[in-house]
Coordinates of C-alpha atoms in Angstrom, one line a residue:
Chain A
M1 CA 10.2 33.3 -13.4
D2 CA 7.8 36.4 -12.7
V3 CA 9.5 38.2 -9.9
L4 CA 12.3 38.1 -7.9
I5 CA 11.7 36.9 -4.2
S6 CA 15.0 38.7 -2.2
E7 CA 15.4 37.2 1.2
V8 CA 17.1 39.4 3.2
G9 CA 16.0 37.2 6.7
P10 CA 20.0 36.3 7.5
R11 CA 20.9 40.0 7.1
D12 CA 18.0 42.1 7.5
G13 CA 16.0 40.0 9.9
L14 CA 18.7 38.6 11.9
Q15 CA 20.5 41.9 12.4
S16 CA 17.8 43.2 15.1
I17 CA 17.3 40.4 17.3
A18 CA 19.3 39.7 20.0
P19 CA 20.0 35.6 19.7
I20 CA 22.8 35.0 17.8
M21 CA 22.0 32.2 15.5
L22 CA 24.7 29.9 14.5
K23 CA 26.7 29.6 11.6
E24 CA 25.3 26.4 10.6
D25 CA 21.9 27.6 11.1
K26 CA 22.3 30.2 9.0
M27 CA 23.9 27.8 6.2
L28 CA 21.2 25.7 6.8
W29 CA 18.5 28.0 6.4
I30 CA 19.9 29.5 3.6
R31 CA 20.3 25.8 2.1
R32 CA 16.7 25.0 2.5
A33 CA 15.3 28.5 1.1
A34 CA 17.3 28.0 -1.8
A35 CA 16.2 24.2 -2.4
A36 CA 12.7 25.9 -1.8
G37 CA 13.7 27.8 -4.8
V38 CA 14.6 31.3 -3.4
R39 CA 17.4 32.2 -5.8
E40 CA 19.0 35.2 -4.3
I41 CA 19.5 35.7 -0.4
E42 CA 21.1 39.3 1.2
V43 CA 23.4 36.7 3.5
G44 CA 24.7 39.3 6.0
S45 CA 26.9 42.8 6.4
F46 CA 30.3 43.2 6.1
V47 CA 30.1 46.0 9.6
P48 CA 32.8 45.5 12.5
A49 CA 32.1 42.1 14.4
K50 CA 32.4 44.5 17.1
L51 CA 29.3 46.4 16.0
L52 CA 26.8 43.5 15.1
P53 CA 28.0 40.4 16.9
Q54 CA 25.4 39.0 14.8
L55 CA 26.8 39.2 11.5
A56 CA 30.2 38.5 12.7
D57 CA 30.3 35.2 10.4
T58 CA 29.3 37.2 7.7
A59 CA 32.3 36.6 4.9
E60 CA 32.3 32.8 6.4
I61 CA 28.7 32.9 5.3
V62 CA 29.3 34.4 1.7
T63 CA 32.0 31.4 0.9
G64 CA 29.7 28.9 1.8
A65 CA 26.4 30.3 0.1
I66 CA 28.6 30.9 -3.4
E67 CA 28.7 27.3 -3.5
I68 CA 25.1 26.9 -3.5
P69 CA 24.5 26.4 -7.7
G70 CA 21.8 29.0 -9.0
L71 CA 21.9 31.1 -6.1
T72 CA 22.6 35.0 -6.3
V73 CA 24.6 35.6 -2.8
A74 CA 24.1 39.3 -1.6
A75 CA 25.8 41.2 1.0
L76 CA 25.5 44.5 2.8
V77 CA 28.5 46.8 2.9
P78 CA 28.2 50.1 4.9
N79 CA 31.2 51.7 3.0
A80 CA 34.2 51.1 0.6
R81 CA 36.0 49.3 3.2
G82 CA 33.6 46.4 3.6
A83 CA 32.9 46.2 -0.1
A84 CA 36.8 45.5 -0.4
D85 CA 35.3 42.3 2.3
A86 CA 32.8 41.5 0.5
I87 CA 34.0 40.9 -3.0
A88 CA 37.1 39.1 -1.6
A89 CA 34.8 36.7 -0.1
G90 CA 33.4 36.5 -3.1
A91 CA 29.9 38.0 -3.5
H92 CA 27.3 37.9 -6.1
K93 CA 25.6 41.8 -5.1
I94 CA 26.4 44.0 -2.8
T95 CA 23.7 46.5 -1.4
L96 CA 25.3 49.9 -0.2
P97 CA 22.8 51.9 1.9
L98 CA 22.3 56.0 1.5
S99 CA 19.5 57.1 3.3
C100 CA 17.7 59.8 1.8
S101 CA 17.0 61.3 5.1
E102 CA 20.5 63.2 5.4
S103 CA 19.3 63.1 9.8
H104 CA 19.1 59.5 9.1
S105 CA 22.6 58.8 7.4
L106 CA 24.0 61.0 10.0
A107 CA 22.7 59.5 13.6
N108 CA 22.8 55.5 11.2
L109 CA 26.0 55.3 9.6
R110 CA 27.2 59.3 10.7
R111 CA 27.8 59.8 7.7
T112 CA 26.5 62.7 4.8
H113 CA 25.3 62.0 1.8
A114 CA 28.2 62.9 0.3
Q115 CA 30.8 60.9 2.4
V116 CA 28.0 57.9 1.2
L117 CA 28.6 59.0 -1.9
E118 CA 32.3 59.2 -2.2
E119 CA 32.3 55.8 -0.6
A120 CA 30.2 54.8 -3.5
R121 CA 32.6 56.4 -5.8
A122 CA 35.2 54.3 -4.6
I123 CA 33.2 50.8 -4.3
A124 CA 32.6 51.3 -7.9
G125 CA 36.6 52.0 -9.1
M126 CA 37.3 49.2 -6.9
I127 CA 34.6 46.7 -9.4
R128 CA 35.9 48.2 -12.4
A129 CA 39.2 46.6 -11.7
L130 CA 38.1 43.4 -11.4
P131 CA 38.1 41.2 -14.4
K132 CA 34.8 41.1 -15.4
E133 CA 33.5 37.9 -14.1
R134 CA 34.3 38.7 -10.8
R135 CA 32.6 41.8 -11.1
P136 CA 29.7 41.8 -7.7
H137 CA 26.5 43.5 -8.6
F138 CA 26.5 46.9 -7.3
E139 CA 23.3 48.4 -5.8
G140 CA 22.8 51.3 -4.3
S141 CA 20.1 51.6 -1.7
L142 CA 17.3 54.3 -1.3
S143 CA 16.6 53.9 2.6
T144 CA 14.1 55.8 4.2
A145 CA 12.8 56.9 0.7
F146 CA 9.5 57.7 2.0
G147 CA 10.5 59.5 5.2
C148 CA 12.2 59.1 8.9
T149 CA 11.3 59.1 12.3
I150 CA 13.7 62.2 12.7
E151 CA 12.9 64.1 9.5
G152 CA 9.3 62.9 8.7
R153 CA 8.6 63.1 4.7
V154 CA 12.0 63.4 2.7
P155 CA 11.1 64.6 -0.6
E156 CA 10.6 62.6 -3.8
A157 CA 13.1 65.3 -5.6
Q158 CA 15.6 64.7 -2.8
V159 CA 15.2 60.9 -3.8
A160 CA 15.3 61.3 -7.5
G161 CA 18.5 63.7 -7.0
L162 CA 20.0 60.9 -5.0
A163 CA 19.1 58.1 -7.3
E164 CA 21.0 60.1 -9.7
A165 CA 24.1 60.6 -7.4
L166 CA 24.1 57.0 -6.9
M167 CA 24.2 56.0 -10.5
A168 CA 26.4 59.2 -11.0
A169 CA 28.9 57.4 -8.6
G170 CA 28.9 53.9 -10.6
C171 CA 25.8 52.0 -9.2
D172 CA 24.5 49.7 -11.6
E173 CA 21.6 50.1 -9.7
V174 CA 19.5 51.2 -7.5
G175 CA 16.3 50.2 -5.0
L176 CA 13.6 51.3 -2.9
A177 CA 14.2 51.4 0.4
D178 CA 10.8 52.1 3.0
T179 CA 13.5 51.2 6.1
T180 CA 10.8 52.8 8.6
G181 CA 7.5 51.7 7.3
Y182 CA 6.2 54.9 6.3
A183 CA 5.3 53.9 2.3
N184 CA 1.8 54.2 1.1
P185 CA 0.3 52.3 -2.2
V186 CA 0.2 56.0 -4.1
A187 CA 3.9 57.5 -2.9
V188 CA 5.2 53.5 -3.5
R189 CA 3.7 54.5 -7.4
N190 CA 4.5 58.2 -7.5
M191 CA 7.9 57.5 -6.6
I192 CA 8.7 54.9 -8.9
A193 CA 7.4 56.8 -11.7
I194 CA 9.8 60.1 -10.7
L195 CA 13.1 57.7 -9.9
W196 CA 12.2 56.1 -13.5
S197 CA 12.3 59.2 -15.2
A198 CA 15.2 60.3 -13.2
V199 CA 17.5 57.1 -13.8
G200 CA 15.4 55.2 -16.0
K201 CA 13.4 51.9 -15.8
D202 CA 16.5 49.3 -15.8
A203 CA 18.3 51.3 -13.3
L204 CA 15.2 50.3 -10.6
T205 CA 13.6 47.0 -10.3
G206 CA 13.5 46.3 -6.4
I207 CA 11.8 47.6 -3.5
H208 CA 12.4 46.8 0.4
L209 CA 9.0 47.0 2.5
H210 CA 8.7 46.8 5.8
N211 CA 5.8 45.9 7.8
T212 CA 5.4 49.1 10.7
R213 CA 2.3 49.6 9.7
G214 CA 0.4 46.6 8.0
L215 CA 0.5 47.8 4.9
G216 CA 3.8 46.1 3.5
L217 CA 1.6 43.7 0.8
A218 CA -0.3 46.4 0.2
N219 CA 2.8 48.2 -1.4
A220 CA 4.0 45.2 -2.6
L221 CA 1.2 44.7 -4.7
A222 CA 1.4 48.4 -6.0
A223 CA 5.2 48.2 -6.7
F224 CA 4.6 44.9 -8.9
D225 CA 1.4 46.9 -10.3
A226 CA 3.8 49.6 -11.2
G227 CA 6.5 47.2 -12.8
L228 CA 9.2 46.3 -10.2
T229 CA 10.3 42.8 -10.4
T230 CA 12.1 42.3 -7.1
F231 CA 11.3 42.2 -3.8
D232 CA 12.8 41.9 -0.5
S233 CA 11.2 40.0 2.8
S234 CA 12.3 37.9 5.8
L235 CA 10.9 34.5 6.5
G236 CA 8.6 35.2 9.4
G237 CA 9.5 38.7 9.7
L238 CA 12.4 38.1 11.2
G239 CA 13.5 41.1 13.2
G240 CA 10.2 42.6 13.7
C241 CA 9.9 45.0 16.7
P242 CA 9.4 43.0 20.1
F243 CA 7.2 45.9 21.7
A244 CA 4.6 45.4 19.4
P245 CA 4.6 41.8 17.7
G246 CA 4.3 42.3 14.0
A247 CA 4.9 45.5 14.1
S248 CA 8.4 46.3 12.3
G249 CA 9.9 43.7 10.6
N250 CA 10.6 43.0 7.2
I251 CA 7.1 41.6 5.0
V252 CA 7.1 38.5 5.6
T253 CA 8.6 36.3 2.4
E254 CA 6.1 33.1 3.2
D255 CA 2.8 36.0 2.8
L256 CA 4.5 37.7 0.0
V257 CA 4.7 34.5 -2.0
F258 CA 1.5 33.3 -1.4
M259 CA 0.2 36.4 -2.5
F260 CA 2.1 36.2 -5.9
E261 CA 1.7 33.0 -6.6
A262 CA -2.2 33.2 -5.9
M263 CA -2.3 36.1 -7.8
G264 CA -1.0 33.4 -10.8
V265 CA 2.4 35.2 -10.7
R266 CA 5.7 32.7 -10.3
T267 CA 7.9 33.2 -7.7
G268 CA 9.2 30.0 -8.1
I269 CA 9.3 29.3 -5.0
D270 CA 7.7 26.1 -3.5
L271 CA 5.4 27.4 -0.6
D272 CA 5.3 24.1 1.3
A273 CA 9.4 24.1 1.3
L274 CA 9.2 27.7 2.5
F275 CA 6.7 26.8 5.3
A276 CA 8.7 24.5 6.2
I277 CA 11.9 26.6 7.2
R278 CA 10.1 28.6 9.9
E279 CA 10.5 25.5 12.1
I280 CA 14.8 25.9 11.6
V281 CA 14.8 29.2 11.7
A282 CA 12.5 29.4 15.1
N283 CA 14.7 26.9 16.7
A284 CA 17.7 28.5 16.1
V285 CA 16.2 32.2 17.5
G286 CA 15.2 30.8 20.3
G287 CA 11.7 32.5 21.6
E288 CA 12.3 34.9 19.0
P289 CA 8.3 35.4 17.4
L290 CA 8.3 34.8 13.6
Y291 CA 5.3 36.0 12.3
G292 CA 3.2 35.1 8.9
F293 CA -0.3 34.6 8.3
A294 CA -0.4 32.2 5.1
P295 CA 1.5 30.0 7.0
E296 CA -0.8 29.9 10.3
A297 CA -3.6 29.4 7.9
G298 CA -2.3 27.4 5.8
L299 CA -3.3 27.0 2.0
P300 CA -6.7 27.3 1.2
K301 CA -8.7 24.0 -0.1
G302 CA -7.5 22.8 -3.6
F303 CA -5.0 25.9 -4.1
V304 CA -2.3 25.3 -6.6
Q305 CA 0.5 27.8 -7.1
A306 CA 1.3 29.4 -10.5
T307 CA 4.9 28.3 -10.2
Q308 CA 3.9 24.9 -9.8
A309 CA 0.5 25.3 -12.4
K310 CA 2.9 27.0 -14.9
K311 CA 5.9 24.1 -14.8
D312 CA 3.1 21.6 -15.4
V313 CA 1.6 22.7 -18.7
H314 CA 5.5 22.8 -19.5
A315 CA 6.6 19.4 -18.3
Chain B
M1 CA -15.4 61.6 1.5
D2 CA -13.9 59.2 -0.8
V3 CA -14.8 55.5 0.6
L4 CA -17.4 54.1 3.3
I5 CA -15.8 52.3 6.2
S6 CA -18.3 50.4 7.3
E7 CA -17.5 48.8 10.9
V8 CA -18.6 45.3 11.0
G9 CA -16.7 44.8 14.6
P10 CA -20.0 44.8 16.9
R11 CA -21.0 41.8 14.4
D12 CA -18.4 40.0 12.7
G13 CA -16.1 40.6 15.5
L14 CA -17.8 40.4 18.5
Q15 CA -19.8 36.9 17.0
S16 CA -16.7 34.9 17.1
I17 CA -15.3 35.7 20.6
A18 CA -16.8 34.2 23.9
P19 CA -16.4 37.1 26.2
I20 CA -20.0 38.9 26.1
M21 CA -19.7 42.7 25.6
L22 CA -22.3 44.6 28.0
K23 CA -24.8 46.6 26.1
E24 CA -23.6 49.5 27.4
D25 CA -20.1 48.8 26.1
K26 CA -21.3 48.3 22.5
M27 CA -23.3 51.4 22.8
L28 CA -20.4 53.3 24.4
W29 CA -18.2 51.6 21.5
I30 CA -20.9 52.7 18.5
R31 CA -20.9 56.6 20.2
R32 CA -17.4 56.6 19.8
A33 CA -16.3 54.9 16.6
A34 CA -19.3 57.4 15.5
A35 CA -17.8 60.7 16.8
A36 CA -14.7 59.1 15.5
G37 CA -16.3 60.0 12.1
V38 CA -17.0 56.3 11.1
R39 CA -20.7 56.9 9.5
E40 CA -22.5 53.3 8.9
I41 CA -21.8 50.5 11.5
E42 CA -23.2 47.1 11.9
V43 CA -23.9 46.9 15.4
G44 CA -25.9 43.1 15.8
S45 CA -27.1 39.9 13.8
F46 CA -30.9 39.2 14.6
V47 CA -30.0 35.4 15.4
P48 CA -31.5 33.5 17.9
A49 CA -30.2 34.7 21.4
K50 CA -29.9 30.6 22.0
L51 CA -27.2 30.4 19.1
L52 CA -25.3 34.1 19.4
P53 CA -25.8 34.8 23.4
Q54 CA -23.2 37.7 22.5
L55 CA -25.7 39.0 19.8
A56 CA -29.0 38.3 22.1
D57 CA -29.1 42.1 22.6
T58 CA -29.0 43.6 18.9
A59 CA -32.4 44.8 18.6
E60 CA -31.9 47.1 21.6
I61 CA -28.7 48.2 20.3
V62 CA -30.1 49.2 17.0
T63 CA -32.6 51.3 19.0
G64 CA -30.0 53.1 20.9
A65 CA -27.5 53.4 17.6
I66 CA -30.5 55.2 15.0
E67 CA -30.7 57.8 17.7
I68 CA -26.9 58.9 16.9
P69 CA -26.7 61.9 13.8
G70 CA -25.9 60.8 10.9
L71 CA -24.9 57.4 11.6
T72 CA -26.4 54.1 9.5
V73 CA -27.3 51.6 11.2
A74 CA -26.6 48.4 9.6
A75 CA -27.5 44.5 11.2
L76 CA -27.1 41.3 9.7
V77 CA -29.8 39.1 9.3
P78 CA -30.5 35.3 8.7
N79 CA -33.7 35.0 7.0
A80 CA -37.3 37.0 6.5
R81 CA -37.7 36.8 10.4
G82 CA -34.6 38.4 11.1
A83 CA -35.7 41.2 9.0
A84 CA -38.7 41.4 10.7
D85 CA -37.6 41.9 13.9
A86 CA -34.5 44.4 12.4
I87 CA -37.4 46.7 10.8
A88 CA -38.8 46.3 14.1
A89 CA -35.7 47.8 15.8
G90 CA -35.7 50.8 13.0
A91 CA -32.3 49.4 11.0
H92 CA -31.3 51.5 8.3
K93 CA -29.5 49.0 6.2
I94 CA -30.2 44.8 6.5
T95 CA -27.8 42.7 4.9
L96 CA -28.5 38.7 4.2
P97 CA -26.4 36.5 3.8
L98 CA -26.3 33.8 1.0
S99 CA -23.2 31.5 1.1
C100 CA -21.8 31.0 -2.4
S101 CA -20.6 27.5 -1.7
E102 CA -24.2 25.4 -1.1
S103 CA -22.1 23.3 0.7
H104 CA -21.2 26.2 3.2
S105 CA -24.5 27.7 3.0
L106 CA -26.1 24.1 4.6
A107 CA -23.5 23.9 7.2
N108 CA -23.8 27.1 8.0
L109 CA -27.2 28.3 8.1
R110 CA -28.6 25.0 7.1
R111 CA -30.5 26.3 3.6
T112 CA -29.8 25.4 0.0
H113 CA -29.5 28.4 -2.2
A114 CA -33.6 28.2 -3.2
Q115 CA -33.9 28.6 0.4
V116 CA -32.4 31.5 1.2
L117 CA -33.0 33.6 -2.3
E118 CA -37.2 32.4 -0.8
E119 CA -35.4 34.4 2.3
A120 CA -34.6 37.2 0.3
R121 CA -38.0 36.9 -1.8
A122 CA -39.2 37.3 1.6
I123 CA -37.4 40.1 2.8
A124 CA -37.8 42.3 -0.5
G125 CA -42.0 41.8 -0.3
M126 CA -42.0 42.8 3.6
I127 CA -39.8 46.1 3.0
R128 CA -42.0 47.5 -0.4
A129 CA -45.1 46.9 1.9
L130 CA -43.6 49.6 4.0
P131 CA -44.0 53.3 3.9
K132 CA -41.1 54.5 1.5
E133 CA -39.4 56.5 4.1
R134 CA -39.4 53.3 6.3
R135 CA -37.6 50.5 3.8
P136 CA -34.1 49.7 4.8
H137 CA -31.6 49.1 2.5
F138 CA -31.4 45.9 1.5
E139 CA -28.4 44.2 1.2
G140 CA -27.9 40.4 -0.2
S141 CA -23.7 39.1 0.7
L142 CA -22.4 37.2 -1.1
S143 CA -20.6 35.0 1.0
T144 CA -17.5 32.8 0.9
A145 CA -17.4 34.4 -2.9
F146 CA -13.5 33.5 -3.1
G147 CA -13.7 29.9 -2.0
C148 CA -14.7 27.9 1.5
T149 CA -12.8 25.1 3.2
I150 CA -15.4 22.7 1.9
E151 CA -15.3 23.0 -1.8
G152 CA -12.4 24.9 -2.3
R153 CA -12.3 27.8 -5.0
V154 CA -16.1 28.3 -5.9
P155 CA -16.5 29.3 -9.9
E156 CA -17.4 33.0 -10.6
A157 CA -20.0 32.3 -12.8
Q158 CA -21.7 30.5 -9.6
V159 CA -21.2 34.1 -8.0
A160 CA -22.4 36.3 -10.9
G161 CA -25.6 33.6 -11.1
L162 CA -25.8 34.4 -7.4
A163 CA -26.0 37.9 -7.2
E164 CA -28.4 38.3 -9.8
A165 CA -30.7 35.8 -8.3
L166 CA -30.3 38.2 -5.3
M167 CA -30.9 41.3 -7.4
A168 CA -34.3 39.6 -8.8
A169 CA -35.2 38.5 -5.4
G170 CA -35.6 42.3 -5.0
C171 CA -31.8 43.1 -2.8
D172 CA -31.2 46.8 -3.6
E173 CA -27.1 45.3 -3.9
V174 CA -25.0 42.7 -3.7
G175 CA -22.0 42.8 -1.3
L176 CA -18.9 40.7 -2.3
A177 CA -17.5 39.2 0.9
D178 CA -14.2 37.0 1.4
T179 CA -15.6 34.9 4.4
T180 CA -12.5 32.5 4.6
G181 CA -9.9 35.1 3.3
Y182 CA -9.6 33.2 0.0
A183 CA -9.3 36.4 -2.1
N184 CA -6.3 37.5 -3.8
P185 CA -5.8 40.9 -5.6
V186 CA -6.2 39.5 -8.7
A187 CA -9.1 37.2 -8.3
V188 CA -10.9 40.0 -6.1
R189 CA -10.4 42.3 -9.5
N190 CA -11.8 39.9 -12.1
M191 CA -14.3 38.8 -9.6
I192 CA -15.7 42.5 -9.6
A193 CA -15.6 42.6 -13.4
I194 CA -18.1 39.5 -14.0
L195 CA -20.1 40.8 -11.3
W196 CA -20.5 44.5 -12.6
S197 CA -20.9 43.2 -16.2
A198 CA -23.7 40.6 -14.6
V199 CA -25.6 43.4 -12.4
G200 CA -24.1 46.9 -12.5
K201 CA -21.9 48.9 -11.2
D202 CA -24.6 50.6 -8.8
A203 CA -25.5 47.1 -7.9
L204 CA -22.2 46.4 -6.1
T205 CA -20.3 49.1 -4.4
G206 CA -18.8 46.9 -1.4
I207 CA -16.2 44.0 0.1
H208 CA -16.0 42.4 3.0
L209 CA -12.5 41.3 3.3
H210 CA -10.7 39.0 5.8
N211 CA -6.9 38.8 6.7
T212 CA -6.6 35.4 6.7
R213 CA -3.4 34.7 4.9
G214 CA -2.6 38.2 5.3
L215 CA -3.9 40.1 1.8
G216 CA -6.7 41.8 3.7
L217 CA -5.4 45.4 2.5
A218 CA -3.6 44.6 -0.4
N219 CA -7.5 42.7 -1.4
A220 CA -9.1 46.2 0.1
L221 CA -6.1 48.2 -2.6
A222 CA -7.4 45.6 -5.5
A223 CA -11.1 46.8 -4.6
F224 CA -10.3 49.9 -4.4
D225 CA -8.2 50.6 -7.2
A226 CA -11.2 48.7 -9.4
G227 CA -13.9 51.5 -8.1
L228 CA -15.4 49.8 -4.7
T229 CA -16.3 52.7 -2.4
T230 CA -17.3 50.3 0.9
F231 CA -15.3 48.5 2.9
D232 CA -16.3 46.7 6.2
S233 CA -13.3 45.8 8.4
S234 CA -13.3 45.8 12.2
L235 CA -11.3 47.5 15.0
G236 CA -8.8 46.0 16.1
G237 CA -9.4 42.7 13.6
L238 CA -11.5 41.7 16.5
G239 CA -12.6 38.0 16.0
G240 CA -9.2 37.0 15.3
C241 CA -9.2 32.8 15.3
P242 CA -7.0 32.3 19.1
F243 CA -5.4 29.2 17.1
A244 CA -3.0 32.1 15.4
P245 CA -3.2 35.3 16.3
G246 CA -4.0 37.6 13.7
A247 CA -5.0 34.6 11.3
S248 CA -8.1 34.7 10.6
G249 CA -10.1 38.5 11.8
N250 CA -11.7 40.9 9.7
I251 CA -9.6 43.2 8.0
V252 CA -7.9 45.9 10.8
T253 CA -10.4 49.4 10.6
E254 CA -7.4 51.5 11.8
D255 CA -4.5 49.7 9.1
L256 CA -7.4 50.3 6.8
V257 CA -8.4 53.8 7.6
F258 CA -4.8 54.3 7.7
M259 CA -3.6 53.1 4.7
F260 CA -6.6 55.4 2.6
E261 CA -5.9 58.1 4.6
A262 CA -2.4 57.9 3.6
M263 CA -3.0 57.2 -0.2
G264 CA -4.8 60.4 0.1
V265 CA -8.1 59.0 0.1
R266 CA -10.5 60.6 2.4
T267 CA -12.4 58.2 5.4
G268 CA -13.4 61.1 7.0
I269 CA -12.7 59.3 10.4
D270 CA -9.7 60.7 12.6
L271 CA -6.9 58.2 13.0
D272 CA -6.4 59.3 16.5
A273 CA -10.2 59.2 17.7
L274 CA -10.1 55.8 16.3
F275 CA -7.1 54.8 18.0
A276 CA -8.3 55.6 21.2
I277 CA -11.2 53.5 21.0
R278 CA -9.1 50.2 21.1
E279 CA -8.9 50.7 24.9
I280 CA -12.6 51.1 25.3
V281 CA -13.2 47.6 23.3
A282 CA -9.8 46.1 24.8
N283 CA -11.2 46.2 28.7
A284 CA -14.3 45.6 27.4
V285 CA -13.7 41.7 26.3
G286 CA -10.9 41.6 28.7
G287 CA -8.0 39.3 27.5
E288 CA -9.1 39.0 23.6
P289 CA -6.1 40.2 21.9
L290 CA -6.1 43.0 19.4
Y291 CA -4.8 43.9 16.0
G292 CA -3.7 46.2 14.1
F293 CA -0.3 47.4 13.0
A294 CA -0.4 51.0 12.6
P295 CA -2.1 51.8 16.3
E296 CA 1.1 49.9 17.3
A297 CA 3.0 52.2 16.1
G298 CA 1.6 54.8 15.8
L299 CA 1.4 57.6 12.7
P300 CA 4.3 58.7 10.7
K301 CA 6.0 61.6 11.6
G302 CA 4.4 64.5 10.0
F303 CA 1.6 62.7 9.2
V304 CA -1.6 64.5 7.8
Q305 CA -4.4 62.4 7.2
A306 CA -6.5 63.0 4.3
T307 CA -9.5 64.1 5.2
Q308 CA -8.2 66.6 7.6
A309 CA -5.7 68.1 5.2
K310 CA -8.5 68.8 2.7
K311 CA -11.1 69.4 5.5
D312 CA -8.8 72.4 6.6
V313 CA -8.4 73.8 2.3
H314 CA -12.5 73.9 2.4
A315 CA -12.5 75.9 6.3

């Protein structure tokens, strides 16, 4: 495959919507996504159940999802305690968010940068203590990297400094996250160049984008052109802000996969099978709007996916 | 300015919606858009009033709009007869669409390619007969250049051949149009390269994109990166397909302008003034949905437009 689409709907999509999805529905979604060719899914977050009832079953979901062959099961962890739970459940990848805006970090996680970095060091130590084959991949996510609603734009040098600090704390990788939809294609390209020069190309391969101001796919294109290869997205753009249809959710997996496949870039995901999952998810979150232009419009006449075309050639 | 945003809402946006907008409302929209900094507006289409009652007042709109200082007033014409009316009304720019898919051309305009090219020659002759200062700019629009719902993908060589034929017929310029939302960023870049090698860079500067499958702004970014400088768009993405919200309209002017301004690319358009026009248009087409992510989400905290920032520097 040419790019890795990391489905974050079961975590980032669900966490902002009220109707609680049943564990069975989540597992059906995850299994169907994996069957459609999705190779990485962020299935939940190890936060206290009281804080986020929607994700209270994350440990059970991880336990179930790791049985699916070929699927990388990722989970978000707010701290070392969550990481311990994620490791115990068998997550293949754990992501610790660090908000580049310190005001946002305090408001959101109630932690300073120094405190989050301390958690990162604790998690890295925990992972090093594991036998090699049980060690999850550990990513530090640079959230609000392009700015936040409290501080506005975050200086690029600050983001680069935090990326270095996360790598020094023991992360395997950092990820770039436009939590608030402040990014634009030029900012994406600049930030990638700055981070690569700070931590090296191997330490930054992925980006997490929101479509808050409609630039989600343009930003994904800019990141792909710059050389990133992992893209977070959410089925149906789930988790969009209810006051403005489509206004705040993650970029839509279906549209993202359609864009890459149309461009000749293989995602490994079958679009028809992906589109078919929408009904399961829509039913399971009753009434919550699903977004996505490609699934509504349908594929262009005569459309052949890159994944399919190149598979045929080698068949 | 770095790019030219050509507002096509009063033509392409309105032509696909049922509620007829009053001439006064159209003029208010056009005046407010011009006041916000929009420098080119396609105000209507010279088709028989019976076929498109929504645009029956195009001649009067052109007559009114050409009084606005600094505004380029464009109109669509289906044939030489429409062009004569457009010229009589005083349009600064006339666009003749030629559907690159001949089946689509027959179904839509009831004309073969040869017949449309004949119209182009007649229009060019008509323009040459005018005194130089009264000659409108004459564009041949390569519609369905990326494919259509009848034929599927249209071969690039066919598009290039038609571009050459339009230029030979006397057009000043050709425009690239993704009428059906079949384009993708790679196809956009390829098509531009092929057309430039066929007709030269000066003969292709603009693109008309739809957001049918969500790739509108990514395609605009690809076209901008490739070197195009004129972008058609519609306020509120007006004219979206009613069966699927947002699914078939033109790219949204507000989001497009936001993207460029955020990238540091000057459009000359004030975003706040542009966003404010939405209410006028929404009221005038009562109930018709307006799209746009940036206006719904609002500008990022501390956001400064490129147009504004660079204006300040030179003030």
